[in-house]
Short mmCIF file of C-alpha atoms in Angstrom, two decimals:
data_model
loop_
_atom_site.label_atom_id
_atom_site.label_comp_id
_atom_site.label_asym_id
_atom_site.label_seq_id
_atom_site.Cartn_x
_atom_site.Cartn_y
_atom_site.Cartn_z
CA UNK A 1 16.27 -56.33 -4.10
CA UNK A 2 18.70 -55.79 -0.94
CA UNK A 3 21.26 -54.51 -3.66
CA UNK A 4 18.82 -52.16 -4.45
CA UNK A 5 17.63 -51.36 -0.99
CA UNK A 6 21.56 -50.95 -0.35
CA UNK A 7 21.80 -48.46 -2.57
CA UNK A 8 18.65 -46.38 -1.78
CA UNK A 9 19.72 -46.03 1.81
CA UNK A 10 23.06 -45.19 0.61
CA UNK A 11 22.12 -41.96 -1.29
CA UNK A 12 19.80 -41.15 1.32
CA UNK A 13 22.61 -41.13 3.87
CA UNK A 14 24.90 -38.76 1.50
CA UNK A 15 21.67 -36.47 0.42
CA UNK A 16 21.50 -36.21 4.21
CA UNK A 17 25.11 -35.06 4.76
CA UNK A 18 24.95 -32.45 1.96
CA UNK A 19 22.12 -31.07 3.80
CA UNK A 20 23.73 -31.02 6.79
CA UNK A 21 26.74 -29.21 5.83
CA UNK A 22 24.36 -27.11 3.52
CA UNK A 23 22.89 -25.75 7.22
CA UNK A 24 25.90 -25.70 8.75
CA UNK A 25 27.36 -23.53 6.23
CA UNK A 26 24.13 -21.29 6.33
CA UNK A 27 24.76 -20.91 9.87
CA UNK A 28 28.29 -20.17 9.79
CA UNK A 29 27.90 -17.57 6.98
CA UNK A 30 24.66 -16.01 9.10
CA UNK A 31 26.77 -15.35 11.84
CA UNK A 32 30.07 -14.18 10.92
CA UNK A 33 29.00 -12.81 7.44
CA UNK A 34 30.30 -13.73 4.00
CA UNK A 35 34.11 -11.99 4.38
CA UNK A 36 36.62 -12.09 6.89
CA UNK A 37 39.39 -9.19 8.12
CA UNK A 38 42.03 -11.16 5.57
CA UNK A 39 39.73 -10.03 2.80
CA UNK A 40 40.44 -6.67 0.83
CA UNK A 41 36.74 -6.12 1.23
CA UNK A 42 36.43 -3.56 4.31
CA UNK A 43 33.50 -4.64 6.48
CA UNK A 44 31.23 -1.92 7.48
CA UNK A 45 28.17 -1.17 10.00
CA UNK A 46 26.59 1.25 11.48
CA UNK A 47 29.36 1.64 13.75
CA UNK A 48 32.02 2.92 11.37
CA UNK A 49 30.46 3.45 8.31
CA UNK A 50 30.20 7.50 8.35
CA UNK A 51 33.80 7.32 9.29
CA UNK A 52 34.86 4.91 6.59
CA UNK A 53 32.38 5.90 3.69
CA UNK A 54 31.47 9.26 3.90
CA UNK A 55 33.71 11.11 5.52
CA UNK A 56 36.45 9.79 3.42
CA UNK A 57 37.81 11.10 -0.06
CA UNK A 58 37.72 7.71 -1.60
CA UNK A 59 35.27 6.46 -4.15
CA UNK A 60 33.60 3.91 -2.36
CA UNK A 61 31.88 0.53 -4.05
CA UNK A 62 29.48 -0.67 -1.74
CA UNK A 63 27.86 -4.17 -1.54
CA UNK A 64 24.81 -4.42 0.71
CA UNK A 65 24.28 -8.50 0.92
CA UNK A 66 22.35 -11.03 3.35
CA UNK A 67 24.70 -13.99 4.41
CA UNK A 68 21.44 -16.51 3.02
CA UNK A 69 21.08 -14.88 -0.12
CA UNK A 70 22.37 -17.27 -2.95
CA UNK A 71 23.36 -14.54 -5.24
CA UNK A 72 25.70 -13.05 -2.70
CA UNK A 73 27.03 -16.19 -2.11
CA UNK A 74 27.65 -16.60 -5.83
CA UNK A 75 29.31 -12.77 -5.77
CA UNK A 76 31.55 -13.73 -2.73
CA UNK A 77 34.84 -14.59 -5.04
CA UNK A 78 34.35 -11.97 -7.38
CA UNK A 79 33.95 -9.40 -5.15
CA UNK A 80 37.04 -10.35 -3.20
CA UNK A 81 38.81 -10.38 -6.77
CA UNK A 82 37.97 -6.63 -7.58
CA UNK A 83 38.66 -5.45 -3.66
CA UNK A 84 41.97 -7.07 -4.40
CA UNK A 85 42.65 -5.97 -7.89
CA UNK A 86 41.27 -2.28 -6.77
CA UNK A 87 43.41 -1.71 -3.44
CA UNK A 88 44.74 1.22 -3.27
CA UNK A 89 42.65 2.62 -6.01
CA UNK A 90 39.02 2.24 -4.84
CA UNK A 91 37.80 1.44 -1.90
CA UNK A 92 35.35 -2.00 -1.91
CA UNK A 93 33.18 -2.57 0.76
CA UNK A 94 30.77 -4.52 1.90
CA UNK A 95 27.33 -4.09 4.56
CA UNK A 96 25.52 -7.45 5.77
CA UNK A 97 21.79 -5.37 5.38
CA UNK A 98 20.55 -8.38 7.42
CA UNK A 99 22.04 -7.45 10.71
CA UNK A 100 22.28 -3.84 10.11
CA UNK A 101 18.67 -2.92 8.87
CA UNK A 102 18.56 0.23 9.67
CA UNK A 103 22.07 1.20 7.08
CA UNK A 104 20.34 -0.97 4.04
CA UNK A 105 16.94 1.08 4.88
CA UNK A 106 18.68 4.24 5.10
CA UNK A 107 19.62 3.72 0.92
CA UNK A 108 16.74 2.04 0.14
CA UNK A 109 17.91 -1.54 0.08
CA UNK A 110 14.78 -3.95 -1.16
CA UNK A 111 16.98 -6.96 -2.49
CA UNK A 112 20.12 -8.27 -2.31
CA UNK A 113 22.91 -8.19 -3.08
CA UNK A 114 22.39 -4.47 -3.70
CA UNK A 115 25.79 -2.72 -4.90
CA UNK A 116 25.48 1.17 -4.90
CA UNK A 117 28.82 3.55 -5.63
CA UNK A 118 29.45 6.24 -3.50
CA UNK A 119 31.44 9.51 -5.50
CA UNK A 120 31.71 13.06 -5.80
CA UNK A 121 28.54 13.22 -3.44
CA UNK A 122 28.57 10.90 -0.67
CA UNK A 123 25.14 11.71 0.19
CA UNK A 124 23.81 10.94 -3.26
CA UNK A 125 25.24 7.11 -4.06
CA UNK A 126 24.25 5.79 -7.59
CA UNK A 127 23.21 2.02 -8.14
CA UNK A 128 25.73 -0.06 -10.25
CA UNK A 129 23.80 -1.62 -13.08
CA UNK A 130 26.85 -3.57 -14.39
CA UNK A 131 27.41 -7.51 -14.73
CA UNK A 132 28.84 -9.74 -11.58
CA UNK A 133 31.97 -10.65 -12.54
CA UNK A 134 35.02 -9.17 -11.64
CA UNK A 135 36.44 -7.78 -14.47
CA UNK A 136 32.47 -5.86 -14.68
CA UNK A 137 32.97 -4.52 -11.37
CA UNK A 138 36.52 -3.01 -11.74
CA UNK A 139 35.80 -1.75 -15.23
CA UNK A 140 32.22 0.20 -13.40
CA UNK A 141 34.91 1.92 -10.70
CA UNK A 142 37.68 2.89 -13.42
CA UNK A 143 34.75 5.24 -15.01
CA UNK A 144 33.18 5.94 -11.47
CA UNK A 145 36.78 7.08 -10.51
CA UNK A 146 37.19 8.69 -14.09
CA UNK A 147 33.88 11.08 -13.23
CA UNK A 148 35.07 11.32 -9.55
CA UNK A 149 38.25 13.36 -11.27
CA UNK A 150 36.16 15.79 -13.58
CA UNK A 151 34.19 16.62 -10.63
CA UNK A 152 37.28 17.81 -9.06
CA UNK A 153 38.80 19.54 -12.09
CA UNK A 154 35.21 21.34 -12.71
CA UNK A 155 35.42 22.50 -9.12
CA UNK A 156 32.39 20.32 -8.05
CA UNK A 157 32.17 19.61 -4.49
CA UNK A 158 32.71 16.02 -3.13
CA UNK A 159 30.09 16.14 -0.99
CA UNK A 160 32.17 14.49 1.83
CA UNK A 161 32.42 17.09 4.64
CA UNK A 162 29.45 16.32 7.00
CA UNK A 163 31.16 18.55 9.65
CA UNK A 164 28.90 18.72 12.53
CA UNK A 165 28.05 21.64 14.61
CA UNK A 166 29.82 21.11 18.30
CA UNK A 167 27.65 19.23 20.89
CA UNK A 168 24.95 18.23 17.83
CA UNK A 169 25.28 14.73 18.06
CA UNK A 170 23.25 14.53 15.13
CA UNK A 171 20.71 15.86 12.91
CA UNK A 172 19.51 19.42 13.30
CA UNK A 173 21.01 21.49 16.87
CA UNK A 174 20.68 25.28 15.89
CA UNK A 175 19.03 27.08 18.91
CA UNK A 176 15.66 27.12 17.10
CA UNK A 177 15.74 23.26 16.64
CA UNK A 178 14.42 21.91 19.82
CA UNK A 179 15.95 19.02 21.07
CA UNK A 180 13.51 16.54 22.21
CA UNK A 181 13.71 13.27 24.48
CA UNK A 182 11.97 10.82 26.45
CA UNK A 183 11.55 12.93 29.09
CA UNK A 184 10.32 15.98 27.65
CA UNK A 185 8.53 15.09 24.62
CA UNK A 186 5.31 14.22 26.00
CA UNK A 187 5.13 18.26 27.72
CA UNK A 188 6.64 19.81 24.87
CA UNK A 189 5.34 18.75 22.12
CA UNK A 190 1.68 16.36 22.95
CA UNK A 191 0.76 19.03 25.32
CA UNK A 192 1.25 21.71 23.03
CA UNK A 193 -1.14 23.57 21.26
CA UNK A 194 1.66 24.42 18.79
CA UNK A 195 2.10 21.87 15.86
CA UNK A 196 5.14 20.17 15.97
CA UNK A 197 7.42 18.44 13.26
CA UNK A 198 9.90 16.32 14.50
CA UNK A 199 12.91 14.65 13.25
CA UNK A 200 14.22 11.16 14.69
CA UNK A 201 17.92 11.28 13.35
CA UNK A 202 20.96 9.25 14.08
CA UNK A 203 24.49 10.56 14.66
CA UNK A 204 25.83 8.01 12.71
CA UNK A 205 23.47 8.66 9.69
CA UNK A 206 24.75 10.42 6.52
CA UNK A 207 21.51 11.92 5.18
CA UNK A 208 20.76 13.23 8.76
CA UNK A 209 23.62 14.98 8.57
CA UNK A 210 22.72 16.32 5.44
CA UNK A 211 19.47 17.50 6.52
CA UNK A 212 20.81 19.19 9.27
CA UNK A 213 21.71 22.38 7.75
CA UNK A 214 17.77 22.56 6.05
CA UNK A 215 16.57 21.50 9.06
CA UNK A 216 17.85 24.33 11.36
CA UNK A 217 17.28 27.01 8.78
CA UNK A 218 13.96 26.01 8.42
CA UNK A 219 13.69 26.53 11.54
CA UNK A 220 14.57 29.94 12.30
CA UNK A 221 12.59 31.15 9.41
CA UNK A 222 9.34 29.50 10.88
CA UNK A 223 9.74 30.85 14.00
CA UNK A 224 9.62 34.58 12.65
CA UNK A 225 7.04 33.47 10.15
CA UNK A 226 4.75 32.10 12.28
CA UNK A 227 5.34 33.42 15.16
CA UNK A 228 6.65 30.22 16.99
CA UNK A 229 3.30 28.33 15.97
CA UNK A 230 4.78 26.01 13.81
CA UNK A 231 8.16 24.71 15.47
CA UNK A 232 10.64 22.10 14.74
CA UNK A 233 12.48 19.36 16.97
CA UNK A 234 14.97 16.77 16.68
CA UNK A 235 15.04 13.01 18.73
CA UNK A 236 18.39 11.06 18.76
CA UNK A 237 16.71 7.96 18.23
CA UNK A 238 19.60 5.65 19.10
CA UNK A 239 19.53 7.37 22.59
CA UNK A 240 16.09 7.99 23.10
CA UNK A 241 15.06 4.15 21.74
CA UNK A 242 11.50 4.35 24.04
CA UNK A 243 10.14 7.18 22.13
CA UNK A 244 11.42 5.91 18.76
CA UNK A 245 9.91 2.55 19.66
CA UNK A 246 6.81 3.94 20.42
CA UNK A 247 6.51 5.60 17.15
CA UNK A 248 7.72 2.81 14.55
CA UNK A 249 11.06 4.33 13.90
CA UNK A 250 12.47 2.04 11.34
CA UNK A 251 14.41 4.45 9.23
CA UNK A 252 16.58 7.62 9.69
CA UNK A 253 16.02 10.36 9.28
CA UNK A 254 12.12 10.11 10.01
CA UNK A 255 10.21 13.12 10.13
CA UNK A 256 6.62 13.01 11.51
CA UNK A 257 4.07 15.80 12.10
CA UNK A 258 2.49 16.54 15.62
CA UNK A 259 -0.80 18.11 16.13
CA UNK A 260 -3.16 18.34 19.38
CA UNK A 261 -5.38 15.57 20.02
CA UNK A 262 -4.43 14.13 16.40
CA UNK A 263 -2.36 10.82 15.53
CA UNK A 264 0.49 11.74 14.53
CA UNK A 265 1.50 11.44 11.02
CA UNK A 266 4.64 10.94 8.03
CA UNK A 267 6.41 13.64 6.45
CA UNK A 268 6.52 12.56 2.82
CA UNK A 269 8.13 15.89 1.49
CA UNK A 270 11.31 16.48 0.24
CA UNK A 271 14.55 17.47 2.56
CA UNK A 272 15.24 21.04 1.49
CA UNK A 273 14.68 23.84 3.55
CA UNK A 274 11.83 25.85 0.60
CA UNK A 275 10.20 22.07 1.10
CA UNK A 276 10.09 21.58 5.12
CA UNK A 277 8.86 25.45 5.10
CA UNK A 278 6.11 25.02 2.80
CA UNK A 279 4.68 22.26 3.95
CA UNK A 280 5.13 24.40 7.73
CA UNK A 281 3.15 27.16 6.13
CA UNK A 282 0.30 24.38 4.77
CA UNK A 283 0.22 22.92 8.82
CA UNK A 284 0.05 27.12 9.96
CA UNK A 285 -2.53 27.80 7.82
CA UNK A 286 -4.80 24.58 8.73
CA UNK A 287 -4.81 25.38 12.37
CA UNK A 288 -4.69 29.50 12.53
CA UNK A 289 -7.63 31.26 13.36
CA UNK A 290 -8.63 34.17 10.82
CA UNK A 291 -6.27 36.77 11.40
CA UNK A 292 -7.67 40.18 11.15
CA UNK A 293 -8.65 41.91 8.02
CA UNK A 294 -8.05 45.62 7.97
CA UNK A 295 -9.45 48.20 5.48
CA UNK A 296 -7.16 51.00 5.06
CA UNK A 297 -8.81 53.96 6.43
CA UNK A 298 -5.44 56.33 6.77
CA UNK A 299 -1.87 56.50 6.41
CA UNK A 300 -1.45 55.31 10.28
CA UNK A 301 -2.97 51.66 8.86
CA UNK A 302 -0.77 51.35 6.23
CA UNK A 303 2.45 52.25 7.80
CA UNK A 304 1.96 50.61 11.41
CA UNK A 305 0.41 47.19 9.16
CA UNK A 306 3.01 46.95 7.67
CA UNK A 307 6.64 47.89 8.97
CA UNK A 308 5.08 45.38 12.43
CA UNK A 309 5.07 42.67 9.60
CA UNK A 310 7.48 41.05 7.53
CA UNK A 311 4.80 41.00 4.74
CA UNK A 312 1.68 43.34 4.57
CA UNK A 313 -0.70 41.76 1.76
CA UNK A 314 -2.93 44.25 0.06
CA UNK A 315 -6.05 43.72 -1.80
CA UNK A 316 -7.81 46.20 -4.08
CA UNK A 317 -11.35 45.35 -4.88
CA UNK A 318 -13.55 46.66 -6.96
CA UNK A 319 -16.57 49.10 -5.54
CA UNK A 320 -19.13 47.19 -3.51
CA UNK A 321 -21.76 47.64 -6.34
CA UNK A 322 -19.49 45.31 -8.87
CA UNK A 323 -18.83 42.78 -6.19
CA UNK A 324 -21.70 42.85 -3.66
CA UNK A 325 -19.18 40.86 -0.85
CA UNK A 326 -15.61 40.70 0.03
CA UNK A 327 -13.54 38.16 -0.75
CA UNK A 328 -12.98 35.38 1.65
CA UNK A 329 -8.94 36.35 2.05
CA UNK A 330 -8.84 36.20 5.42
CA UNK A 331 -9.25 32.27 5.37
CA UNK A 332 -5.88 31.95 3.03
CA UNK A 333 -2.48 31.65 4.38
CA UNK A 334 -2.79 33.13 8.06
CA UNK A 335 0.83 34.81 7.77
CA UNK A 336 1.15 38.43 7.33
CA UNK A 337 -0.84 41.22 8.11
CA UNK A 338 -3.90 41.99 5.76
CA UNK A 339 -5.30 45.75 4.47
CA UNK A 340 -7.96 45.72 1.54
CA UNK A 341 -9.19 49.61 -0.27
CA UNK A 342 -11.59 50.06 -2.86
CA UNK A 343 -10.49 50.24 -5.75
CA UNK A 344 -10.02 53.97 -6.85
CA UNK A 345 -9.86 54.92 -3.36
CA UNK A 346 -5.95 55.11 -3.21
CA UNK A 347 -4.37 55.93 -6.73
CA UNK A 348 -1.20 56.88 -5.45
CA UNK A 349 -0.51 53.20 -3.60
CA UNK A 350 -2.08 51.64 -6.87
CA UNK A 351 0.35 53.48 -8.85
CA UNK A 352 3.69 52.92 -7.16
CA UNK A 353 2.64 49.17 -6.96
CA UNK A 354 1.37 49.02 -10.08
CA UNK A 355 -1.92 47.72 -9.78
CA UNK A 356 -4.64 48.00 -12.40
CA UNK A 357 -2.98 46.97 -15.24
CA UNK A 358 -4.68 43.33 -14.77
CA UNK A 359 -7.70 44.91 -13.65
CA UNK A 360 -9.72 44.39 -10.23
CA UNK A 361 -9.53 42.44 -7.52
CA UNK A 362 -5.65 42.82 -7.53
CA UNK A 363 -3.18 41.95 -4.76
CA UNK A 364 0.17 43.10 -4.11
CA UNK A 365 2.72 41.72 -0.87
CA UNK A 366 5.11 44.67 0.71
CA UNK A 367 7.85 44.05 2.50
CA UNK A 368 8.41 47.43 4.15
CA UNK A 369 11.56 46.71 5.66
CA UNK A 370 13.27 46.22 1.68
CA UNK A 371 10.45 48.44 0.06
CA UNK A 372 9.20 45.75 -2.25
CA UNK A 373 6.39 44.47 -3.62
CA UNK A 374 5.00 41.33 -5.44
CA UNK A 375 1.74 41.09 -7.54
CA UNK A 376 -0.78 38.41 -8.25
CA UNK A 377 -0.71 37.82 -11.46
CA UNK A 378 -2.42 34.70 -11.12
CA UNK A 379 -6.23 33.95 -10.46
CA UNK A 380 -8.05 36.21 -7.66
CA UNK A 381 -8.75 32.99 -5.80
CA UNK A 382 -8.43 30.86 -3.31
CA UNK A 383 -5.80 28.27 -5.24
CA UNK A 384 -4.18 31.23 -6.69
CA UNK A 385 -3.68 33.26 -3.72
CA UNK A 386 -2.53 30.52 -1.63
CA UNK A 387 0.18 29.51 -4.81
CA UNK A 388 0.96 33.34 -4.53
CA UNK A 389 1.99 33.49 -1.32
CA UNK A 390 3.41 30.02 -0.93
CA UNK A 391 5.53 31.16 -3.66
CA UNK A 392 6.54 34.49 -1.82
CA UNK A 393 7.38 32.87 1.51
CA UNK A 394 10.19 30.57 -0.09
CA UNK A 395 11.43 32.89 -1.72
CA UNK A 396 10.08 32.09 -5.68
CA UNK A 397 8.18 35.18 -6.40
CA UNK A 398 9.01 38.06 -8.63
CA UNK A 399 9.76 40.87 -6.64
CA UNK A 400 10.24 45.40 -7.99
CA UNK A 401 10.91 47.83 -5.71
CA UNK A 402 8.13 50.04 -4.51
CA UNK A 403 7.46 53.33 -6.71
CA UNK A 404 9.42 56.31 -5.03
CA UNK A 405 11.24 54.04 -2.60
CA UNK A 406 8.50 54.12 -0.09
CA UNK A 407 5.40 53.85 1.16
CA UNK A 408 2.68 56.32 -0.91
CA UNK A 409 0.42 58.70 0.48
CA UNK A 410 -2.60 57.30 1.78
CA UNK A 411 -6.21 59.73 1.59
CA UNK A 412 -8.30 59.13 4.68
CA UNK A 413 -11.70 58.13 4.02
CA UNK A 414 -15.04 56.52 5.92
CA UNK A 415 -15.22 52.84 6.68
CA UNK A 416 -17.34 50.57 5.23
CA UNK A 417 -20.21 50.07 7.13
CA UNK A 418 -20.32 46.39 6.60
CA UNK A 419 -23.57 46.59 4.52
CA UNK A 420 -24.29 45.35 1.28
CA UNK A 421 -24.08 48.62 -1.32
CA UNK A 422 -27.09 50.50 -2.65
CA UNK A 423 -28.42 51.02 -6.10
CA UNK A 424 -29.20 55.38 -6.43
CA UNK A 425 -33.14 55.58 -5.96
CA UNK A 426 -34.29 56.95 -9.26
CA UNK A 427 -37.89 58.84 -10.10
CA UNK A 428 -40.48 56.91 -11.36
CA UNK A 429 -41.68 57.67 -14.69
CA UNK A 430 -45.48 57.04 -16.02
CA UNK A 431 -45.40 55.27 -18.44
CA UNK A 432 -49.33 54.52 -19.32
CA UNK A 433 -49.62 57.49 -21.42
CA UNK A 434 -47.66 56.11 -23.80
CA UNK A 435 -48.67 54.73 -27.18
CA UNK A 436 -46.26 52.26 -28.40
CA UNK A 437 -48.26 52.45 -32.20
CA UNK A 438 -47.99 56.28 -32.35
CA UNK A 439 -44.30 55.74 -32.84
CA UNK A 440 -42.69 55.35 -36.41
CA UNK A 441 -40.82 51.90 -37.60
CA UNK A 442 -37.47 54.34 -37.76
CA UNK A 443 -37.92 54.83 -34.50
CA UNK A 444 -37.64 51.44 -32.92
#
């Protein structure tokens, strides 16, 4: 029995050992990460890795592990073999996504370890599917590298020069990108009966700096488009941590949308400039009042509508008596300046923008300035208008220049009086007199 007691206690006291060094070992690894500066594997952070990664000409094999995680554990001495077999060649990295949250959120890091490879575009890394050994690994860069090199023969771009505009520090700093921070965002933008998109970049941050460019454009074209109702602003979150705190920045870049008296709320749509416009236009249209809806009386309308305007929308509707009302168009897309004629009224507009041929209501958009046009071709509706124009203002529609290179005569004539139109009053005829029998079956 004490034999057997002996040896219970005895395994108990080495099971107790292994888990001590088991936590130890934990809590080495959790503080000074799985590799050390003797490895080939380059250590990165937030700190240097848009210096390191993308700024730099290399291919780039990226490992994004968490010092717990058993699997990168497991990876540790392959990993080290393919930096070492690979030096000189490829560059191997390697990002503990534990620490540095923020750089495994930025690329959409769930699990771990995560390995993505970083190639012709920096700003577009691909996930490695490949096995965990090390001959895997080196074989995955040798064809990474392979593609890399047809890029360059094709003439692709690498994607590596995130050049910065002087003074940006960051994510968008064209003079129509306003830059925002904790002590002017409450004025600015809360207090503002403008709505407001803003972006919370950091410098560091390689997709910031890839946004940049869309950001600022989009920028200047809303402010012309609607007239400085819809505007655009930029945080430096890692300076201005308060007012990232206070709205949940976990991620760059975040983009969130900023109306009056309204929670804010998430950008979900895509990083182009076409993208950050359209959605713009939605946010314009949403809060602008009616603008006003002009029925074109002379050639004065026509020609003062529409050279003040970057795009004069026309509609041509058919005579009161087919319709009964107008349209509803001045609730769609408050952007441009609106004329409507009856249809008939004004043959020679009609003709040089070819209208009729898909019969009435029609539309047409002008740009005076260029002397061209656009037609709905779609439905005479609400959806279709709105896709119509949505199209037009980034820059998707179908465009002819205007017939005779510019504007067409316009006839004066009366204004509608605002009244619902009127049948012609017709004589009554007696009919009592007649005898439906009297008349013969060829008749009828």
């Amino acid at each position: 029995m004490n034999n057997i007691l002996y040896v219970f206690q005895s395994e108990v006291k080495r099971y107790t050992e292994v888990v001590r060094s088991a936590v130890a070992c934990v809590l080495v690894l959790s503080v000074q990460g799985l590799y050390s500066p003797s490895d080939d594997v380059v250590d990165l952070s937030p700190s240097n890795f848009d210096r390191e990664v993308m700024q730099s000409d290399s291919l780039w094999l990226v490992e994004f592990y968490a010092p717990w995680c058993g699997h990168c554990q497991r990876l540790v001495p392959d990993w080290k073999k393919a930096a070492t077999a690979l030096k000189g060649i490829v560059k191997v990295g390697a990002v503990d996504a534990d620490q540095h949250k923020s750089l495994g959120g930025q690329y959409g890091v769930r699990g771990f370890p995560t390995i993505k490879i970083f190639g012709s575009n920096k700003n577009k890394p691909e996930d490695y599917q490949g096995g965990r050994s090390s001959q895997a690994i080196v074989d995955a860069a040798i064809n990474a590298l392979r593609s890399l090199v047809k890029d360059r023969m094709a003439g692709k771009s690498g994607g590596s020069d995130q050049s910065r505009q002087s003074g940006s520090g960051g994510g968008a700093s064209k003079k129509d990108v306003v830059e925002l921070t904790d002590d002017n965002f409450d004025q600015t933008v809360l207090n503002s009966d403008d709505v407001w998109m803003v972006e919370f970049f950091a410098p560091w941050c390689g997709h910031c700096k890839n946004l940049e460019p869309e950001w600022a454009a989009a920028a200047t074209e809303l402010k012309e488009q609607t007239k400085g109702k819809v505007r655009l602003g930029a945080v430096d979150a890692t300076v201005h941590q308060v007012l990232a705190s206070r709205y949940g920045i976990r991620g760059f870049p975040t983009i969130k949308v900023f109306r009056k008296g309204e929670d804010p709320e998430d950008y979900e749509g895509g990083r182009s400039r076409s993208d950050i416009v359209a959605r713009a236009l939605d946010l314009f249209s949403e809060n602008a009042p009616p603008p006003e809806l002009l029925e074109m009386l002379n050639e004065d309308v026509l020609k003062k509508t529409c050279e003040d305007h970057q795009l004069c929308i026309i509609a041509v509707l058919p005579h009161i008596l087919d319709t009964g009302i107008l349209p509803p168009l001045a609730q769609e897309l408050q952007l441009m300046a609106w004329l409507w004629t009856e249809a008939g009224a004004q043959m020679e507009l009609e003709t040089s923008l070819g209208i009729g041929g898909f019969g009435y209501p029609a539309m047409a958009a002008i740009n005076a300035r260029k002397m061209k046009f656009a037609l709905l071709k779609g439905s005479f509706s609400e959806t279709g208008i709105h896709e119509f124009l949505r199209d037009l203002s980034v820059g998707r529609g179908s465009t002819a220049p205007v017939g005779g290179g510019a504007l067409p005569k316009i006839n004066a004539v009366e204004p509608w009086d605002g009244k619902d139109g009127e049948l012609p009053v017709e004589d009554d005829i007696d009919l009592s007199d007649v005898e439906l029998d009297d008349l013969g079956k060829d008749e009828l």
